[in-house]
Amino acid sequence: IIVDSSTISNTKVMGAWAWAAKITIQNSTVTNTTLTADSYHTEGMTISNSTVSNSTFYLGCCSAKIRLDTNTSISNSTISGCCGSPVDGPLQLSYAQLTNTSVDLTSAQVTISDSTIAYNSSYTGTTRFKVGNGTMSYSRITGNGSGTGLEVTGYAGYGATGGFTISYSDITGHDTGIIFSGGSGTFSISNSNLNSNTTFSLKNMRTGSVTAQSNYWGSTSSSTIGALIYDGVDDINYGNVDYTNFLSNTQAGTGPR
């Protein structure tokens, strides 16, 4: 099903349970609409070269998929799970722009590449970007000085076996930049800018360690950087963060290519 060069308003668009055909919305404007990839919708829903505002996305269980790509802009919307469990994703962002849009997918795989996610002064929601596991590369999550930019639970479906890797990305302008709250997989951050977060740039609240080498923290003082990190040094129940080889200047080449 392909919807092209259309205006969609006050509508429900759903890939119904189960194994529905792929839905593609392209070159379109979408407002006040509910967009659902229902359970087992493995072909998923793809939105490209479109603008979506004031809308609600739902992702169902069992490998249902939503992909936002190719200069798609989402604003003042929400993306969350529905329709059974586990809601394991994936949600895929590639060359997408999200503004004041909350993502609450605590057991899903989320991949973010060449995308921007921004929360400005008009955003009042309590959830920003909360996911289970995945990757982030060449992307940005910028904030308004409050809240947490990115929270990763470490869940992959029902199991807490997930991990998360970040590279060539910026997570700046939040109260807390990143929280890793669980998961037994690999957690790493490299070649990224984690500066200008008010209280913490990184909180590791899981038993495993985090490799966070070769990043810019906004300081060249090891003690100052250490104070921006909450880990096993602060609470013996948590793993440590290795922030050695920190950068003395902003990492170049981050964000969308």
PDB file of C-alpha atoms in Angstrom:
ATOM      1  CA  ILE A   1       0.000   0.000   0.000  1.00  0.00           C
ATOM      2  CA  ILE A   2       1.578   3.306  -1.093  1.00  0.00           C
ATOM      3  CA  VAL A   3       0.155   6.711  -0.232  1.00  0.00           C
ATOM      4  CA  ASP A   4       1.933   9.407  -2.251  1.00  0.00           C
ATOM      5  CA  SER A   5       1.667  13.221  -2.382  1.00  0.00           C
ATOM      6  CA  SER A   6      -1.344  13.282  -0.100  1.00  0.00           C
ATOM      7  CA  THR A   7      -2.787  15.207   2.837  1.00  0.00           C
ATOM      8  CA  ILE A   8      -3.868  12.953   5.700  1.00  0.00           C
ATOM      9  CA  SER A   9      -5.748  14.506   8.618  1.00  0.00           C
ATOM     10  CA  ASN A  10      -7.852  13.138  11.503  1.00  0.00           C
ATOM     11  CA  THR A  11      -7.410   9.618  10.188  1.00  0.00           C
ATOM     12  CA  LYS A  12      -6.417   6.158  11.435  1.00  0.00           C
ATOM     13  CA  VAL A  13      -3.772   4.354   9.389  1.00  0.00           C
ATOM     14  CA  MET A  14      -3.095   0.778  10.510  1.00  0.00           C
ATOM     15  CA  GLY A  15      -1.216  -2.262   9.353  1.00  0.00           C
ATOM     16  CA  ALA A  16      -3.654  -4.636  11.025  1.00  0.00           C
ATOM     17  CA  TRP A  17      -2.776  -7.851  12.894  1.00  0.00           C
ATOM     18  CA  ALA A  18      -1.235  -9.995  11.560  1.00  0.00           C
ATOM     19  CA  TRP A  19       1.345  -9.922   8.729  1.00  0.00           C
ATOM     20  CA  ALA A  20      -0.323  -7.051   6.941  1.00  0.00           C
ATOM     21  CA  ALA A  21       1.131  -5.622   3.738  1.00  0.00           C
ATOM     22  CA  LYS A  22       3.789  -2.931   3.947  1.00  0.00           C
ATOM     23  CA  ILE A  23       2.433   0.603   4.216  1.00  0.00           C
ATOM     24  CA  THR A  24       4.448   3.448   2.686  1.00  0.00           C
ATOM     25  CA  ILE A  25       3.530   7.103   3.120  1.00  0.00           C
ATOM     26  CA  GLN A  26       5.693   9.398   1.039  1.00  0.00           C
ATOM     27  CA  ASN A  27       5.785  13.048  -0.031  1.00  0.00           C
ATOM     28  CA  SER A  28       2.778  13.719   2.177  1.00  0.00           C
ATOM     29  CA  THR A  29       1.528  15.895   5.044  1.00  0.00           C
ATOM     30  CA  VAL A  30       0.010  14.142   8.052  1.00  0.00           C
ATOM     31  CA  THR A  31      -1.772  15.870  10.968  1.00  0.00           C
ATOM     32  CA  ASN A  32      -3.842  14.706  13.944  1.00  0.00           C
ATOM     33  CA  THR A  33      -3.630  11.112  12.804  1.00  0.00           C
ATOM     34  CA  THR A  34      -3.057   7.748  14.499  1.00  0.00           C
ATOM     35  CA  LEU A  35      -0.491   5.564  12.725  1.00  0.00           C
ATOM     36  CA  THR A  36      -0.202   1.955  13.915  1.00  0.00           C
ATOM     37  CA  ALA A  37       2.005  -0.955  12.955  1.00  0.00           C
ATOM     38  CA  ASP A  38      -0.023  -3.634  14.737  1.00  0.00           C
ATOM     39  CA  SER A  39       1.323  -6.885  16.188  1.00  0.00           C
ATOM     40  CA  TYR A  40       3.281  -9.077  13.742  1.00  0.00           C
ATOM     41  CA  HIS A  41       3.311  -6.290  11.150  1.00  0.00           C
ATOM     42  CA  THR A  42       6.825  -7.266  10.118  1.00  0.00           C
ATOM     43  CA  GLU A  43       6.540  -5.552   6.735  1.00  0.00           C
ATOM     44  CA  GLY A  44       5.892  -2.439   8.756  1.00  0.00           C
ATOM     45  CA  MET A  45       5.126   1.172   8.045  1.00  0.00           C
ATOM     46  CA  THR A  46       7.616   3.484   6.317  1.00  0.00           C
ATOM     47  CA  ILE A  47       7.243   7.244   6.162  1.00  0.00           C
ATOM     48  CA  SER A  48       9.581   9.183   3.879  1.00  0.00           C
ATOM     49  CA  ASN A  49       9.865  12.748   2.583  1.00  0.00           C
ATOM     50  CA  SER A  50       6.838  13.679   4.661  1.00  0.00           C
ATOM     51  CA  THR A  51       5.801  16.002   7.483  1.00  0.00           C
ATOM     52  CA  VAL A  52       3.882  14.625  10.465  1.00  0.00           C
ATOM     53  CA  SER A  53       2.529  16.758  13.298  1.00  0.00           C
ATOM     54  CA  ASN A  54       0.286  16.358  16.346  1.00  0.00           C
ATOM     55  CA  SER A  55      -0.044  12.653  15.671  1.00  0.00           C
ATOM     56  CA  THR A  56       0.248   9.363  17.543  1.00  0.00           C
ATOM     57  CA  PHE A  57       2.369   6.393  16.483  1.00  0.00           C
ATOM     58  CA  TYR A  58       1.783   2.926  17.941  1.00  0.00           C
ATOM     59  CA  LEU A  59       4.136  -0.021  17.530  1.00  0.00           C
ATOM     60  CA  GLY A  60       2.762  -3.484  18.147  1.00  0.00           C
ATOM     61  CA  CYS A  61       4.460  -6.601  19.455  1.00  0.00           C
ATOM     62  CA  CYS A  62       6.374  -9.361  17.810  1.00  0.00           C
ATOM     63  CA  SER A  63       8.671  -7.628  15.308  1.00  0.00           C
ATOM     64  CA  ALA A  64       6.245  -4.966  14.126  1.00  0.00           C
ATOM     65  CA  LYS A  65       8.252  -2.191  12.454  1.00  0.00           C
ATOM     66  CA  ILE A  66       8.095   1.560  11.915  1.00  0.00           C
ATOM     67  CA  ARG A  67      10.685   3.338   9.774  1.00  0.00           C
ATOM     68  CA  LEU A  68      11.020   7.115   9.522  1.00  0.00           C
ATOM     69  CA  ASP A  69      13.454   8.138   6.838  1.00  0.00           C
ATOM     70  CA  THR A  70      14.543  10.390   3.983  1.00  0.00           C
ATOM     71  CA  ASN A  71      13.873  13.875   5.315  1.00  0.00           C
ATOM     72  CA  THR A  72      10.767  13.007   7.271  1.00  0.00           C
ATOM     73  CA  SER A  73       9.921  15.573   9.953  1.00  0.00           C
ATOM     74  CA  ILE A  74       7.880  14.608  13.037  1.00  0.00           C
ATOM     75  CA  SER A  75       6.723  17.277  15.507  1.00  0.00           C
ATOM     76  CA  ASN A  76       4.579  17.428  18.633  1.00  0.00           C
ATOM     77  CA  SER A  77       3.787  13.741  18.400  1.00  0.00           C
ATOM     78  CA  THR A  78       4.236  10.536  20.410  1.00  0.00           C
ATOM     79  CA  ILE A  79       5.671   7.114  19.584  1.00  0.00           C
ATOM     80  CA  SER A  80       4.838   4.280  21.987  1.00  0.00           C
ATOM     81  CA  GLY A  81       3.936   0.612  22.186  1.00  0.00           C
ATOM     82  CA  CYS A  82       0.573  -1.086  21.946  1.00  0.00           C
ATOM     83  CA  CYS A  83      -1.173  -4.280  20.961  1.00  0.00           C
ATOM     84  CA  GLY A  84       0.411  -7.109  22.954  1.00  0.00           C
ATOM     85  CA  SER A  85       3.898  -7.860  24.164  1.00  0.00           C
ATOM     86  CA  PRO A  86       6.771  -7.812  23.860  1.00  0.00           C
ATOM     87  CA  VAL A  87       6.983  -4.624  21.834  1.00  0.00           C
ATOM     88  CA  ASP A  88      10.455  -5.441  20.542  1.00  0.00           C
ATOM     89  CA  GLY A  89      10.574  -3.278  17.433  1.00  0.00           C
ATOM     90  CA  PRO A  90      12.351  -2.214  15.442  1.00  0.00           C
ATOM     91  CA  LEU A  91      11.859   1.531  15.234  1.00  0.00           C
ATOM     92  CA  GLN A  92      14.253   2.865  12.618  1.00  0.00           C
ATOM     93  CA  LEU A  93      15.211   6.514  12.163  1.00  0.00           C
ATOM     94  CA  SER A  94      17.342   7.436   9.165  1.00  0.00           C
ATOM     95  CA  TYR A  95      17.681  11.049   8.018  1.00  0.00           C
ATOM     96  CA  ALA A  96      14.659  11.931  10.147  1.00  0.00           C
ATOM     97  CA  GLN A  97      13.970  15.014  12.267  1.00  0.00           C
ATOM     98  CA  LEU A  98      11.959  14.733  15.480  1.00  0.00           C
ATOM     99  CA  THR A  99      10.920  17.868  17.374  1.00  0.00           C
ATOM    100  CA  ASN A 100       9.143  17.755  20.740  1.00  0.00           C
ATOM    101  CA  THR A 101       8.201  14.137  20.059  1.00  0.00           C
ATOM    102  CA  SER A 102       8.366  11.549  22.827  1.00  0.00           C
ATOM    103  CA  VAL A 103       9.530   7.984  22.219  1.00  0.00           C
ATOM    104  CA  ASP A 104       8.558   5.423  24.875  1.00  0.00           C
ATOM    105  CA  LEU A 105       9.551   1.925  23.713  1.00  0.00           C
ATOM    106  CA  THR A 106      11.187   0.344  26.740  1.00  0.00           C
ATOM    107  CA  SER A 107      11.740  -3.143  25.301  1.00  0.00           C
ATOM    108  CA  ALA A 108      12.242  -2.326  21.626  1.00  0.00           C
ATOM    109  CA  GLN A 109      15.270  -2.163  19.386  1.00  0.00           C
ATOM    110  CA  VAL A 110      15.755   1.349  18.047  1.00  0.00           C
ATOM    111  CA  THR A 111      18.328   2.348  15.442  1.00  0.00           C
ATOM    112  CA  ILE A 112      19.087   6.028  14.920  1.00  0.00           C
ATOM    113  CA  SER A 113      21.301   7.201  12.075  1.00  0.00           C
ATOM    114  CA  ASP A 114      21.842  10.624  10.509  1.00  0.00           C
ATOM    115  CA  SER A 115      18.903  12.054  12.438  1.00  0.00           C
ATOM    116  CA  THR A 116      18.145  14.972  14.760  1.00  0.00           C
ATOM    117  CA  ILE A 117      15.947  14.846  17.840  1.00  0.00           C
ATOM    118  CA  ALA A 118      15.220  18.125  19.616  1.00  0.00           C
ATOM    119  CA  TYR A 119      13.255  19.211  22.685  1.00  0.00           C
ATOM    120  CA  ASN A 120      12.890  22.982  22.893  1.00  0.00           C
ATOM    121  CA  SER A 121      11.541  25.310  25.569  1.00  0.00           C
ATOM    122  CA  SER A 122       7.912  24.584  24.659  1.00  0.00           C
ATOM    123  CA  TYR A 123       8.248  20.862  25.417  1.00  0.00           C
ATOM    124  CA  THR A 124       6.644  19.961  28.768  1.00  0.00           C
ATOM    125  CA  GLY A 125       6.443  16.173  28.547  1.00  0.00           C
ATOM    126  CA  THR A 126       8.123  13.926  31.114  1.00  0.00           C
ATOM    127  CA  THR A 127       9.294  11.299  28.603  1.00  0.00           C
ATOM    128  CA  ARG A 128      11.773  12.192  25.913  1.00  0.00           C
ATOM    129  CA  PHE A 129      13.565   9.277  24.249  1.00  0.00           C
ATOM    130  CA  LYS A 130      13.335   5.977  26.149  1.00  0.00           C
ATOM    131  CA  VAL A 131      14.174   2.682  24.422  1.00  0.00           C
ATOM    132  CA  GLY A 132      15.193  -0.907  25.116  1.00  0.00           C
ATOM    133  CA  ASN A 133      18.332  -1.406  23.030  1.00  0.00           C
ATOM    134  CA  GLY A 134      19.948  -0.420  19.751  1.00  0.00           C
ATOM    135  CA  THR A 135      22.430   1.945  18.139  1.00  0.00           C
ATOM    136  CA  MET A 136      22.886   5.656  17.513  1.00  0.00           C
ATOM    137  CA  SER A 137      25.300   7.054  14.954  1.00  0.00           C
ATOM    138  CA  TYR A 138      25.809  10.432  13.295  1.00  0.00           C
ATOM    139  CA  SER A 139      22.812  11.870  15.131  1.00  0.00           C
ATOM    140  CA  ARG A 140      21.886  14.498  17.721  1.00  0.00           C
ATOM    141  CA  ILE A 141      19.591  14.672  20.738  1.00  0.00           C
ATOM    142  CA  THR A 142      19.410  18.247  22.030  1.00  0.00           C
ATOM    143  CA  GLY A 143      17.406  19.501  24.968  1.00  0.00           C
ATOM    144  CA  ASN A 144      16.022  22.493  26.809  1.00  0.00           C
ATOM    145  CA  GLY A 145      18.058  22.077  29.994  1.00  0.00           C
ATOM    146  CA  SER A 146      15.695  19.660  31.737  1.00  0.00           C
ATOM    147  CA  GLY A 147      14.921  15.960  31.729  1.00  0.00           C
ATOM    148  CA  THR A 148      16.955  13.065  30.325  1.00  0.00           C
ATOM    149  CA  GLY A 149      17.967  13.068  26.679  1.00  0.00           C
ATOM    150  CA  LEU A 150      18.279   9.310  26.157  1.00  0.00           C
ATOM    151  CA  GLU A 151      17.346   6.463  28.491  1.00  0.00           C
ATOM    152  CA  VAL A 152      18.144   2.857  27.622  1.00  0.00           C
ATOM    153  CA  THR A 153      16.539   0.112  29.735  1.00  0.00           C
ATOM    154  CA  GLY A 154      18.594  -2.735  28.260  1.00  0.00           C
ATOM    155  CA  TYR A 155      15.541  -4.832  27.482  1.00  0.00           C
ATOM    156  CA  ALA A 156      15.311  -6.770  24.223  1.00  0.00           C
ATOM    157  CA  GLY A 157      11.761  -8.046  24.243  1.00  0.00           C
ATOM    158  CA  TYR A 158      11.201  -9.933  27.489  1.00  0.00           C
ATOM    159  CA  GLY A 159      14.882 -10.328  28.371  1.00  0.00           C
ATOM    160  CA  ALA A 160      17.285  -7.777  29.865  1.00  0.00           C
ATOM    161  CA  THR A 161      19.983  -8.824  27.405  1.00  0.00           C
ATOM    162  CA  GLY A 162      20.182  -5.696  25.286  1.00  0.00           C
ATOM    163  CA  GLY A 163      22.947  -3.175  24.783  1.00  0.00           C
ATOM    164  CA  PHE A 164      23.473   0.192  23.132  1.00  0.00           C
ATOM    165  CA  THR A 165      26.282   1.766  21.143  1.00  0.00           C
ATOM    166  CA  ILE A 166      26.693   5.460  20.332  1.00  0.00           C
ATOM    167  CA  SER A 167      29.181   6.942  17.878  1.00  0.00           C
ATOM    168  CA  TYR A 168      29.721  10.313  16.183  1.00  0.00           C
ATOM    169  CA  SER A 169      26.705  11.806  17.926  1.00  0.00           C
ATOM    170  CA  ASP A 170      25.798  14.761  20.165  1.00  0.00           C
ATOM    171  CA  ILE A 171      23.712  14.455  23.332  1.00  0.00           C
ATOM    172  CA  THR A 172      23.680  17.937  24.801  1.00  0.00           C
ATOM    173  CA  GLY A 173      21.531  20.478  26.619  1.00  0.00           C
ATOM    174  CA  HIS A 174      19.711  18.210  29.082  1.00  0.00           C
ATOM    175  CA  ASP A 175      19.701  17.920  32.860  1.00  0.00           C
ATOM    176  CA  THR A 176      20.997  14.346  32.408  1.00  0.00           C
ATOM    177  CA  GLY A 177      22.322  13.414  28.987  1.00  0.00           C
ATOM    178  CA  ILE A 178      22.130   9.605  29.081  1.00  0.00           C
ATOM    179  CA  ILE A 179      20.887   6.964  31.522  1.00  0.00           C
ATOM    180  CA  PHE A 180      21.763   3.305  31.034  1.00  0.00           C
ATOM    181  CA  SER A 181      19.414   1.607  33.498  1.00  0.00           C
ATOM    182  CA  GLY A 182      19.868  -2.099  32.698  1.00  0.00           C
ATOM    183  CA  GLY A 183      20.885  -4.721  30.190  1.00  0.00           C
ATOM    184  CA  SER A 184      23.664  -7.301  30.024  1.00  0.00           C
ATOM    185  CA  GLY A 185      24.796  -6.449  26.498  1.00  0.00           C
ATOM    186  CA  THR A 186      27.578  -4.152  25.342  1.00  0.00           C
ATOM    187  CA  PHE A 187      27.259  -0.458  26.147  1.00  0.00           C
ATOM    188  CA  SER A 188      29.706   1.930  24.512  1.00  0.00           C
ATOM    189  CA  ILE A 189      30.027   5.589  23.516  1.00  0.00           C
ATOM    190  CA  SER A 190      32.794   6.904  21.290  1.00  0.00           C
ATOM    191  CA  ASN A 191      33.727   9.964  19.230  1.00  0.00           C
ATOM    192  CA  SER A 192      30.760  11.902  20.548  1.00  0.00           C
ATOM    193  CA  ASN A 193      29.984  15.205  22.288  1.00  0.00           C
ATOM    194  CA  LEU A 194      28.400  14.827  25.723  1.00  0.00           C
ATOM    195  CA  ASN A 195      28.815  18.388  26.971  1.00  0.00           C
ATOM    196  CA  SER A 196      26.446  21.092  28.266  1.00  0.00           C
ATOM    197  CA  ASN A 197      24.315  18.730  30.370  1.00  0.00           C
ATOM    198  CA  THR A 198      23.497  20.329  33.719  1.00  0.00           C
ATOM    199  CA  THR A 199      23.779  17.585  36.359  1.00  0.00           C
ATOM    200  CA  PHE A 200      25.134  14.447  34.681  1.00  0.00           C
ATOM    201  CA  SER A 201      26.250  13.681  31.155  1.00  0.00           C
ATOM    202  CA  LEU A 202      26.038   9.925  31.804  1.00  0.00           C
ATOM    203  CA  LYS A 203      24.501   7.740  34.495  1.00  0.00           C
ATOM    204  CA  ASN A 204      25.343   4.035  34.434  1.00  0.00           C
ATOM    205  CA  MET A 205      22.741   2.412  36.677  1.00  0.00           C
ATOM    206  CA  ARG A 206      23.476  -1.177  35.685  1.00  0.00           C
ATOM    207  CA  THR A 207      25.918  -3.736  37.040  1.00  0.00           C
ATOM    208  CA  GLY A 208      27.991  -3.918  33.871  1.00  0.00           C
ATOM    209  CA  SER A 209      30.630  -1.440  32.798  1.00  0.00           C
ATOM    210  CA  VAL A 210      30.433   1.160  30.037  1.00  0.00           C
ATOM    211  CA  THR A 211      33.229   1.996  27.618  1.00  0.00           C
ATOM    212  CA  ALA A 212      33.063   5.745  26.945  1.00  0.00           C
ATOM    213  CA  GLN A 213      36.482   6.561  25.541  1.00  0.00           C
ATOM    214  CA  SER A 214      37.369   9.311  23.058  1.00  0.00           C
ATOM    215  CA  ASN A 215      34.467  11.643  23.822  1.00  0.00           C
ATOM    216  CA  TYR A 216      34.217  15.368  24.520  1.00  0.00           C
ATOM    217  CA  TRP A 217      32.709  16.226  27.916  1.00  0.00           C
ATOM    218  CA  GLY A 218      33.195  20.000  27.898  1.00  0.00           C
ATOM    219  CA  SER A 219      36.305  19.824  30.094  1.00  0.00           C
ATOM    220  CA  THR A 220      39.876  18.593  30.052  1.00  0.00           C
ATOM    221  CA  SER A 221      39.880  17.954  33.805  1.00  0.00           C
ATOM    222  CA  SER A 222      39.535  14.292  34.738  1.00  0.00           C
ATOM    223  CA  SER A 223      37.942  15.173  38.076  1.00  0.00           C
ATOM    224  CA  THR A 224      35.438  17.519  36.434  1.00  0.00           C
ATOM    225  CA  ILE A 225      34.485  14.854  33.912  1.00  0.00           C
ATOM    226  CA  GLY A 226      34.212  12.276  36.693  1.00  0.00           C
ATOM    227  CA  ALA A 227      31.703  14.513  38.475  1.00  0.00           C
ATOM    228  CA  LEU A 228      29.550  14.497  35.332  1.00  0.00           C
ATOM    229  CA  ILE A 229      29.364  10.687  35.451  1.00  0.00           C
ATOM    230  CA  TYR A 230      27.319   8.637  37.928  1.00  0.00           C
ATOM    231  CA  ASP A 231      28.561   5.048  38.164  1.00  0.00           C
ATOM    232  CA  GLY A 232      30.182   2.517  40.484  1.00  0.00           C
ATOM    233  CA  VAL A 233      32.353   5.239  41.998  1.00  0.00           C
ATOM    234  CA  ASP A 234      29.157   6.754  43.407  1.00  0.00           C
ATOM    235  CA  ASP A 235      27.264   3.510  44.140  1.00  0.00           C
ATOM    236  CA  ILE A 236      28.984   0.141  44.434  1.00  0.00           C
ATOM    237  CA  ASN A 237      25.902  -1.583  42.991  1.00  0.00           C
ATOM    238  CA  TYR A 238      26.667  -0.141  39.562  1.00  0.00           C
ATOM    239  CA  GLY A 239      29.411  -0.741  37.034  1.00  0.00           C
ATOM    240  CA  ASN A 240      32.126   1.765  36.244  1.00  0.00           C
ATOM    241  CA  VAL A 241      32.470   4.027  33.210  1.00  0.00           C
ATOM    242  CA  ASP A 242      35.810   4.121  31.413  1.00  0.00           C
ATOM    243  CA  TYR A 243      36.117   7.699  30.151  1.00  0.00           C
ATOM    244  CA  THR A 244      39.841   7.675  29.413  1.00  0.00           C
ATOM    245  CA  ASN A 245      41.317   9.232  26.262  1.00  0.00           C
ATOM    246  CA  PHE A 246      38.785  12.045  26.579  1.00  0.00           C
ATOM    247  CA  LEU A 247      38.962  14.752  23.945  1.00  0.00           C
ATOM    248  CA  SER A 248      40.216  18.276  24.625  1.00  0.00           C
ATOM    249  CA  ASN A 249      38.087  19.772  21.834  1.00  0.00           C
ATOM    250  CA  THR A 250      34.675  19.137  20.327  1.00  0.00           C
ATOM    251  CA  GLN A 251      34.498  15.987  18.257  1.00  0.00           C
ATOM    252  CA  ALA A 252      34.178  16.971  14.611  1.00  0.00           C
ATOM    253  CA  GLY A 253      32.002  15.157  12.106  1.00  0.00           C
ATOM    254  CA  THR A 254      29.101  14.373  14.449  1.00  0.00           C
ATOM    255  CA  GLY A 255      25.453  14.621  13.457  1.00  0.00           C
ATOM    256  CA  PRO A 256      23.856  13.834  10.106  1.00  0.00           C
ATOM    257  CA  ARG A 257      26.247  13.413   7.189  1.00  0.00           C
TER     258      ARG A 257
END
